């Protein structure tokens, strides 16, 4: 049975904010055994649905629009629209009120209620690090891992000035494995994930400019295909079955809605960077780092280290500041449109 009564453990915490098209809605949050729960009674009254509890069968259920949700206290199962989700301690029953596990609510129920968790958090992922130098010009001791970390720190400051919260997947020169990068973004439930890289063309030193990518099973063109192979290279030893991994994730319905949002994020960044620099456009390719995140995710290539003009810019903080400002504008516009539109 998952309904337990332990009211002395109940600590009134704060409230968590969610957003639908027109307004911000906050739900009361409590901490129980160091875990966060939201008041289901509060949610039901604010979203106008009724909770039914069958005391004989220990079943809690509610319906919202066309959706039907059932919690069984005997099996620890949740049934959402006849789909079974095993989940331990999903519901707590305290002082005659029901509380739902916050992680569960954010992961499964926000979609159902058509709301988004509003934490204004962006995760920036400076690519490579440590022994993985990324692209390099060894003779000049210029490494992609340093360029992208420097840019990511500048971008972080720009986003903070726009009242967004930022976490970097790495703050220093160290190798963070793929799963860890994805885990950081998913654990903190970031609202956008930006992986930062710099390009290198082995056979064309004329190629130059900024690029923004979103995830796709197939690359949009030969160049995008080559870029994805180069950026995925480091992950080949990390127990990832290369082709199946991206393909299987892309099949999940859950991600497809995020790809739609990722496309919007990519175009939002592109429309700003295009004002200040040669932007090669929005492209798509199968990048592993984008395949596991549960939020709008893009990968940006700041410029070509193989092009002398781009390389000069990539080593120039004044230029990087200008580029970071436009990328930050693109992210901020996306956040406003997707999460904060019509909100005063
Ligand atoms: Zn890279």
CSV table of C-alpha atoms and ligand atoms in Angstrom, one decimal:
chain,number,residue,atom,x,y,z
A,1,UNK,CA,0.0,0.0,0.0
A,2,UNK,CA,1.4,3.4,-0.9
A,3,UNK,CA,-1.0,5.5,1.2
A,4,UNK,CA,0.8,6.2,4.4
A,5,UNK,CA,0.0,8.7,7.1
A,6,UNK,CA,3.0,10.4,8.6
A,7,UNK,CA,2.1,14.0,9.1
A,8,UNK,CA,5.0,14.8,11.4
A,9,UNK,CA,7.3,14.3,8.5
A,10,UNK,CA,5.4,16.7,6.4
A,11,UNK,CA,7.3,19.9,5.9
A,12,UNK,CA,5.5,22.6,4.1
A,13,UNK,CA,7.9,23.8,1.5
A,14,UNK,CA,7.0,26.3,-1.2
A,15,UNK,CA,5.1,26.0,-4.4
A,16,UNK,CA,6.2,25.0,-7.9
A,17,UNK,CA,5.2,27.0,-10.9
A,18,UNK,CA,3.8,25.7,-14.2
A,19,UNK,CA,2.7,27.6,-17.2
A,20,UNK,CA,0.0,27.1,-19.7
A,21,UNK,CA,-0.7,29.3,-22.7
A,22,UNK,CA,-2.1,32.2,-20.7
A,23,UNK,CA,-1.1,32.0,-17.1
A,24,UNK,CA,1.3,30.8,-14.4
A,25,UNK,CA,-0.2,28.3,-12.0
A,26,UNK,CA,1.5,27.4,-8.8
A,27,UNK,CA,0.9,24.2,-6.8
A,28,UNK,CA,1.7,23.6,-3.2
A,29,UNK,CA,4.8,21.5,-2.6
A,30,UNK,CA,5.7,19.5,0.5
A,31,UNK,CA,8.9,17.7,1.3
A,32,UNK,CA,8.5,14.1,2.6
A,33,UNK,CA,11.5,11.9,3.4
A,34,UNK,CA,13.6,14.5,1.4
A,35,UNK,CA,11.4,14.0,-1.6
A,36,UNK,CA,9.2,16.6,-3.2
A,37,UNK,CA,5.4,16.0,-3.5
A,38,UNK,CA,2.7,18.2,-4.9
A,39,UNK,CA,-0.8,18.5,-3.4
A,40,UNK,CA,-3.1,16.7,-5.7
A,41,UNK,CA,-6.1,18.4,-4.1
A,42,UNK,CA,-4.5,21.7,-4.9
A,43,UNK,CA,-3.8,20.6,-8.5
A,44,UNK,CA,-7.4,19.3,-9.0
A,45,UNK,CA,-9.0,22.5,-7.7
A,46,UNK,CA,-6.8,24.7,-9.9
A,47,UNK,CA,-7.2,22.6,-13.0
A,48,UNK,CA,-10.9,21.9,-12.3
A,49,UNK,CA,-11.1,18.1,-12.1
A,50,UNK,CA,-12.4,15.8,-9.4
A,51,UNK,CA,-10.5,13.1,-7.6
A,52,UNK,CA,-12.3,9.9,-6.8
A,53,UNK,CA,-11.1,7.6,-4.1
A,54,UNK,CA,-12.5,4.1,-3.6
A,55,UNK,CA,-11.7,3.2,0.0
A,56,UNK,CA,-12.7,-0.4,-0.5
A,57,UNK,CA,-10.5,-1.1,-3.5
A,58,UNK,CA,-7.8,1.5,-2.6
A,59,UNK,CA,-8.0,3.0,-6.0
A,60,UNK,CA,-7.6,6.7,-6.7
A,61,UNK,CA,-8.7,8.0,-10.1
A,62,UNK,CA,-9.5,11.1,-12.0
A,63,UNK,CA,-10.3,12.1,-15.5
A,64,UNK,CA,-9.2,15.3,-17.2
A,65,UNK,CA,-10.6,16.1,-20.6
A,66,UNK,CA,-10.2,12.9,-22.6
A,67,UNK,CA,-7.6,11.4,-20.2
A,68,UNK,CA,-8.3,8.8,-17.6
A,69,UNK,CA,-5.8,8.2,-14.7
A,70,UNK,CA,-5.9,5.4,-12.2
A,71,UNK,CA,-3.6,4.8,-9.2
A,72,UNK,CA,-3.8,1.3,-7.6
A,73,UNK,CA,-2.4,1.2,-4.1
A,74,UNK,CA,-2.3,-2.6,-4.1
A,75,UNK,CA,0.1,-3.0,-7.1
A,76,UNK,CA,1.9,0.4,-7.0
A,77,UNK,CA,0.9,0.8,-10.6
A,78,UNK,CA,-0.4,3.9,-12.4
A,79,UNK,CA,-2.6,3.5,-15.5
A,80,UNK,CA,-2.7,6.5,-17.8
A,81,UNK,CA,-5.1,6.1,-20.6
A,82,UNK,CA,-4.9,2.3,-20.3
A,83,UNK,CA,-1.1,2.5,-20.4
A,84,UNK,CA,0.6,0.9,-17.4
A,85,UNK,CA,3.4,2.7,-15.6
A,86,UNK,CA,5.0,0.9,-12.6
A,87,UNK,CA,6.0,3.6,-10.0
A,88,UNK,CA,6.7,3.2,-6.3
A,89,UNK,CA,5.2,5.7,-3.8
A,90,UNK,CA,3.5,7.8,-6.5
A,91,UNK,CA,0.9,9.0,-4.1
A,92,UNK,CA,1.0,9.8,-0.4
A,93,UNK,CA,-2.2,10.3,1.7
A,94,UNK,CA,-1.7,12.7,4.6
A,95,UNK,CA,-4.3,14.3,6.8
A,96,UNK,CA,-7.1,13.5,4.3
A,97,UNK,CA,-5.2,14.9,1.4
A,98,UNK,CA,-3.4,13.3,-1.6
A,99,UNK,CA,0.1,14.2,-2.6
A,100,UNK,CA,1.7,13.2,-5.9
A,101,UNK,CA,5.5,12.6,-6.5
A,102,UNK,CA,6.8,15.8,-8.2
A,103,UNK,CA,9.2,14.0,-10.6
A,104,UNK,CA,6.3,11.8,-11.7
A,105,UNK,CA,4.0,14.8,-12.1
A,106,UNK,CA,6.5,16.7,-14.2
A,107,UNK,CA,7.5,13.8,-16.4
A,108,UNK,CA,4.1,12.3,-17.1
A,109,UNK,CA,1.3,14.7,-16.1
A,110,UNK,CA,2.4,18.0,-17.4
A,111,UNK,CA,1.8,16.7,-21.0
A,112,UNK,CA,-1.6,15.5,-20.0
A,113,UNK,CA,-2.6,18.8,-18.5
A,114,UNK,CA,-0.9,20.7,-21.3
A,115,UNK,CA,1.3,22.7,-18.9
A,116,UNK,CA,5.1,23.2,-18.7
A,117,UNK,CA,7.2,23.3,-15.6
A,118,UNK,CA,8.6,26.8,-15.3
A,119,UNK,CA,12.0,26.9,-13.8
A,120,UNK,CA,13.7,29.1,-16.4
A,121,UNK,CA,16.7,26.8,-16.4
A,122,UNK,CA,19.0,26.4,-19.4
A,123,UNK,CA,21.7,23.8,-19.4
A,124,UNK,CA,24.8,24.7,-21.5
A,125,UNK,CA,27.0,21.8,-22.5
A,126,UNK,CA,30.6,22.8,-23.5
A,127,UNK,CA,31.6,19.9,-25.8
A,128,UNK,CA,34.6,17.7,-25.2
A,129,UNK,CA,37.1,18.4,-22.4
A,130,UNK,CA,40.1,16.6,-20.7
A,131,UNK,CA,41.8,14.1,-23.0
A,132,UNK,CA,39.0,14.7,-25.5
A,133,UNK,CA,40.3,17.9,-27.1
A,134,UNK,CA,37.7,17.9,-29.9
A,135,UNK,CA,39.0,19.6,-33.1
A,136,UNK,CA,42.5,21.0,-32.8
A,137,UNK,CA,45.3,22.9,-34.5
A,138,UNK,CA,48.1,21.3,-32.6
A,139,UNK,CA,50.8,23.5,-34.0
A,140,UNK,CA,49.1,26.6,-32.5
A,141,UNK,CA,47.9,24.8,-29.4
A,142,UNK,CA,44.3,25.7,-30.3
A,143,UNK,CA,41.7,23.3,-29.0
A,144,UNK,CA,38.0,23.1,-29.5
A,145,UNK,CA,37.5,22.1,-25.9
A,146,UNK,CA,38.9,25.5,-24.7
A,147,UNK,CA,37.1,27.6,-27.2
A,148,UNK,CA,33.7,26.1,-26.4
A,149,UNK,CA,34.3,26.4,-22.6
A,150,UNK,CA,35.2,30.0,-22.9
A,151,UNK,CA,32.2,30.8,-25.1
A,152,UNK,CA,29.8,28.8,-22.7
A,153,UNK,CA,30.9,30.9,-19.7
A,154,UNK,CA,30.3,34.1,-21.7
A,155,UNK,CA,26.9,32.8,-22.8
A,156,UNK,CA,26.0,31.9,-19.2
A,157,UNK,CA,26.6,35.5,-18.0
A,158,UNK,CA,24.4,36.8,-20.9
A,159,UNK,CA,21.6,34.4,-20.0
A,160,UNK,CA,21.7,35.3,-16.3
A,161,UNK,CA,21.3,39.0,-17.2
A,162,UNK,CA,18.1,38.0,-19.0
A,163,UNK,CA,16.8,36.4,-15.7
A,164,UNK,CA,17.4,32.8,-16.8
A,165,UNK,CA,19.1,30.2,-14.6
A,166,UNK,CA,22.1,28.4,-16.1
A,167,UNK,CA,24.0,25.2,-15.3
A,168,UNK,CA,27.1,24.2,-17.3
A,169,UNK,CA,27.8,20.5,-17.7
A,170,UNK,CA,31.4,21.3,-17.1
A,171,UNK,CA,33.1,24.3,-15.6
A,172,UNK,CA,36.6,23.3,-16.3
A,173,UNK,CA,38.9,21.2,-18.5
A,174,UNK,CA,37.6,17.7,-17.8
A,175,UNK,CA,36.0,14.9,-19.7
A,176,UNK,CA,32.4,14.4,-18.9
A,177,UNK,CA,30.8,11.3,-20.4
A,178,UNK,CA,27.8,11.5,-22.6
A,179,UNK,CA,25.3,10.0,-20.1
A,180,UNK,CA,26.4,12.4,-17.4
A,181,UNK,CA,25.8,15.4,-19.7
A,182,UNK,CA,22.3,14.2,-20.5
A,183,UNK,CA,21.6,13.2,-16.9
A,184,UNK,CA,22.4,16.8,-15.7
A,185,UNK,CA,19.9,18.3,-18.1
A,186,UNK,CA,17.2,15.7,-17.3
A,187,UNK,CA,17.7,15.7,-13.5
A,188,UNK,CA,17.4,19.4,-13.2
A,189,UNK,CA,14.5,19.4,-15.7
A,190,UNK,CA,16.1,22.1,-17.8
A,191,UNK,CA,13.8,23.9,-20.2
A,192,UNK,CA,16.4,24.0,-23.0
A,193,UNK,CA,19.7,22.2,-23.6
A,194,UNK,CA,22.5,23.9,-25.7
A,195,UNK,CA,25.5,21.8,-26.7
A,196,UNK,CA,28.4,24.1,-27.8
A,197,UNK,CA,31.0,23.0,-30.4
A,198,UNK,CA,33.4,24.4,-33.0
A,199,UNK,CA,33.7,23.0,-36.5
A,200,UNK,CA,36.7,21.8,-38.5
A,201,UNK,CA,36.7,21.0,-42.2
A,202,UNK,CA,39.5,18.7,-43.2
A,203,UNK,CA,39.3,19.4,-46.9
A,204,UNK,CA,37.8,22.9,-47.3
A,205,UNK,CA,39.4,25.7,-45.5
A,206,UNK,CA,37.0,28.1,-47.2
A,207,UNK,CA,34.0,26.7,-45.2
A,208,UNK,CA,33.1,29.2,-42.5
A,209,UNK,CA,30.2,30.4,-40.3
A,210,UNK,CA,27.9,29.6,-37.5
A,211,UNK,CA,25.6,26.6,-37.6
A,212,UNK,CA,22.7,25.3,-35.4
A,213,UNK,CA,21.6,21.7,-35.4
A,214,UNK,CA,18.6,19.8,-34.0
A,215,UNK,CA,18.4,16.1,-33.7
A,216,UNK,CA,17.3,13.9,-36.6
A,217,UNK,CA,17.8,10.3,-37.5
A,218,UNK,CA,19.2,11.3,-40.9
A,219,UNK,CA,21.5,14.3,-41.6
A,220,UNK,CA,20.1,17.1,-43.7
A,221,UNK,CA,23.1,17.0,-46.1
A,222,UNK,CA,26.6,15.5,-46.5
A,223,UNK,CA,28.3,18.2,-44.4
A,224,UNK,CA,25.9,17.7,-41.5
A,225,UNK,CA,26.5,14.0,-41.7
A,226,UNK,CA,30.3,14.6,-41.5
A,227,UNK,CA,29.9,17.0,-38.5
A,228,UNK,CA,27.7,14.4,-36.6
A,229,UNK,CA,30.3,11.7,-37.2
A,230,UNK,CA,33.1,14.0,-35.9
A,231,UNK,CA,31.1,15.1,-32.8
A,232,UNK,CA,29.9,11.6,-32.0
A,233,UNK,CA,33.5,10.1,-32.3
A,234,UNK,CA,34.3,10.5,-28.6
A,235,UNK,CA,31.3,8.5,-27.5
A,236,UNK,CA,32.2,5.4,-29.5
A,237,UNK,CA,33.8,3.8,-26.4
A,238,UNK,CA,30.9,4.6,-24.1
A,239,UNK,CA,28.9,1.4,-24.6
A,240,UNK,CA,26.6,3.0,-27.0
A,241,UNK,CA,25.3,1.0,-29.9
A,242,UNK,CA,25.8,3.8,-32.4
A,243,UNK,CA,23.0,3.5,-34.9
A,244,UNK,CA,20.3,1.8,-32.9
A,245,UNK,CA,20.7,4.3,-30.1
A,246,UNK,CA,19.5,7.4,-32.0
A,247,UNK,CA,17.0,5.4,-34.0
A,248,UNK,CA,15.3,3.8,-31.0
A,249,UNK,CA,15.0,7.1,-29.2
A,250,UNK,CA,13.6,8.8,-32.2
A,251,UNK,CA,10.9,6.2,-32.4
A,252,UNK,CA,9.6,7.2,-29.0
A,253,UNK,CA,6.6,9.4,-29.2
A,254,UNK,CA,7.8,11.3,-26.2
A,255,UNK,CA,10.8,12.7,-27.9
A,256,UNK,CA,9.0,13.7,-31.2
A,257,UNK,CA,7.2,16.5,-29.5
A,258,UNK,CA,10.5,17.8,-28.2
A,259,UNK,CA,12.0,17.7,-31.7
A,260,UNK,CA,9.2,20.1,-32.8
A,261,UNK,CA,10.2,22.4,-29.9
A,262,UNK,CA,13.9,21.9,-30.7
A,263,UNK,CA,13.3,23.0,-34.3
A,264,UNK,CA,11.7,26.2,-32.9
A,265,UNK,CA,14.6,26.8,-30.6
A,266,UNK,CA,17.1,26.3,-33.5
A,267,UNK,CA,15.3,28.8,-35.7
A,268,UNK,CA,15.0,31.3,-32.8
A,269,UNK,CA,18.8,31.2,-32.3
A,270,UNK,CA,19.4,31.3,-36.1
A,271,UNK,CA,17.2,34.4,-36.6
A,272,UNK,CA,19.4,36.3,-34.1
A,273,UNK,CA,22.8,35.1,-35.1
A,274,UNK,CA,22.0,35.7,-38.7
A,275,UNK,CA,21.8,39.4,-38.0
A,276,UNK,CA,25.4,39.6,-36.9
A,277,UNK,CA,27.3,36.9,-38.8
A,278,UNK,CA,27.4,34.5,-41.7
A,279,UNK,CA,25.0,31.8,-40.4
A,280,UNK,CA,25.0,28.7,-42.5
A,281,UNK,CA,21.5,27.9,-41.5
A,282,UNK,CA,19.5,25.4,-39.4
A,283,UNK,CA,20.5,21.8,-40.0
A,284,UNK,CA,19.7,18.4,-38.6
A,285,UNK,CA,21.8,15.4,-37.8
A,286,UNK,CA,22.0,12.4,-35.5
A,287,UNK,CA,24.0,13.8,-32.6
A,288,UNK,CA,24.1,11.4,-29.6
A,289,UNK,CA,24.2,14.1,-27.0
A,290,UNK,CA,20.9,15.4,-28.2
A,291,UNK,CA,19.2,12.0,-28.3
A,292,UNK,CA,18.7,11.4,-24.6
A,293,UNK,CA,17.4,14.8,-23.4
A,294,UNK,CA,13.8,15.4,-22.4
A,295,UNK,CA,13.7,19.0,-23.4
A,296,UNK,CA,14.2,21.2,-26.5
A,297,UNK,CA,17.8,20.6,-27.4
A,298,UNK,CA,20.2,22.0,-30.0
A,299,UNK,CA,23.9,21.8,-30.9
A,300,UNK,CA,25.6,24.9,-32.1
A,301,UNK,CA,28.9,25.0,-34.1
A,302,UNK,CA,30.4,28.4,-33.4
A,303,UNK,CA,32.5,28.5,-36.5
A,304,UNK,CA,35.3,26.7,-38.4
A,305,UNK,CA,38.6,26.4,-36.7
A,306,UNK,CA,39.9,25.4,-40.2
A,307,UNK,CA,39.1,28.8,-41.6
A,308,UNK,CA,41.6,31.6,-40.8
A,309,UNK,CA,38.9,34.3,-40.5
A,310,UNK,CA,36.7,32.2,-38.2
A,311,UNK,CA,39.6,31.1,-36.1
A,312,UNK,CA,40.6,34.7,-35.5
A,313,UNK,CA,37.0,35.4,-34.3
A,314,UNK,CA,36.9,32.2,-32.1
A,315,UNK,CA,40.0,33.4,-30.2
A,316,UNK,CA,38.7,37.0,-29.8
A,317,UNK,CA,36.6,37.6,-26.7
A,318,UNK,CA,35.0,40.7,-28.2
A,319,UNK,CA,33.7,38.7,-31.0
A,320,UNK,CA,32.6,35.8,-28.7
A,321,UNK,CA,30.7,38.3,-26.6
A,322,UNK,CA,28.8,39.6,-29.6
A,323,UNK,CA,28.0,36.1,-30.8
A,324,UNK,CA,27.0,35.0,-27.2
A,325,UNK,CA,24.7,38.0,-27.0
A,326,UNK,CA,22.8,37.0,-30.1
A,327,UNK,CA,22.6,33.4,-29.1
A,328,UNK,CA,21.3,34.5,-25.7
A,329,UNK,CA,18.7,36.7,-27.5
A,330,UNK,CA,17.6,33.7,-29.5
A,331,UNK,CA,17.2,31.5,-26.4
A,332,UNK,CA,15.4,34.2,-24.5
A,333,UNK,CA,12.9,34.8,-27.4
A,334,UNK,CA,12.2,31.1,-27.5
A,335,UNK,CA,11.7,30.9,-23.8
A,336,UNK,CA,9.3,33.9,-23.9
A,337,UNK,CA,7.3,32.5,-26.8
A,338,UNK,CA,7.1,28.9,-25.5
A,339,UNK,CA,6.9,29.3,-21.8
A,340,UNK,CA,6.1,32.9,-21.0
A,341,UNK,CA,3.9,34.3,-23.8
A,342,UNK,CA,1.0,36.5,-22.7
A,343,UNK,CA,2.3,36.6,-19.2
A,344,UNK,CA,2.6,40.0,-17.6
B,1,LIG,ZN1,32.8,19.3,-31.0
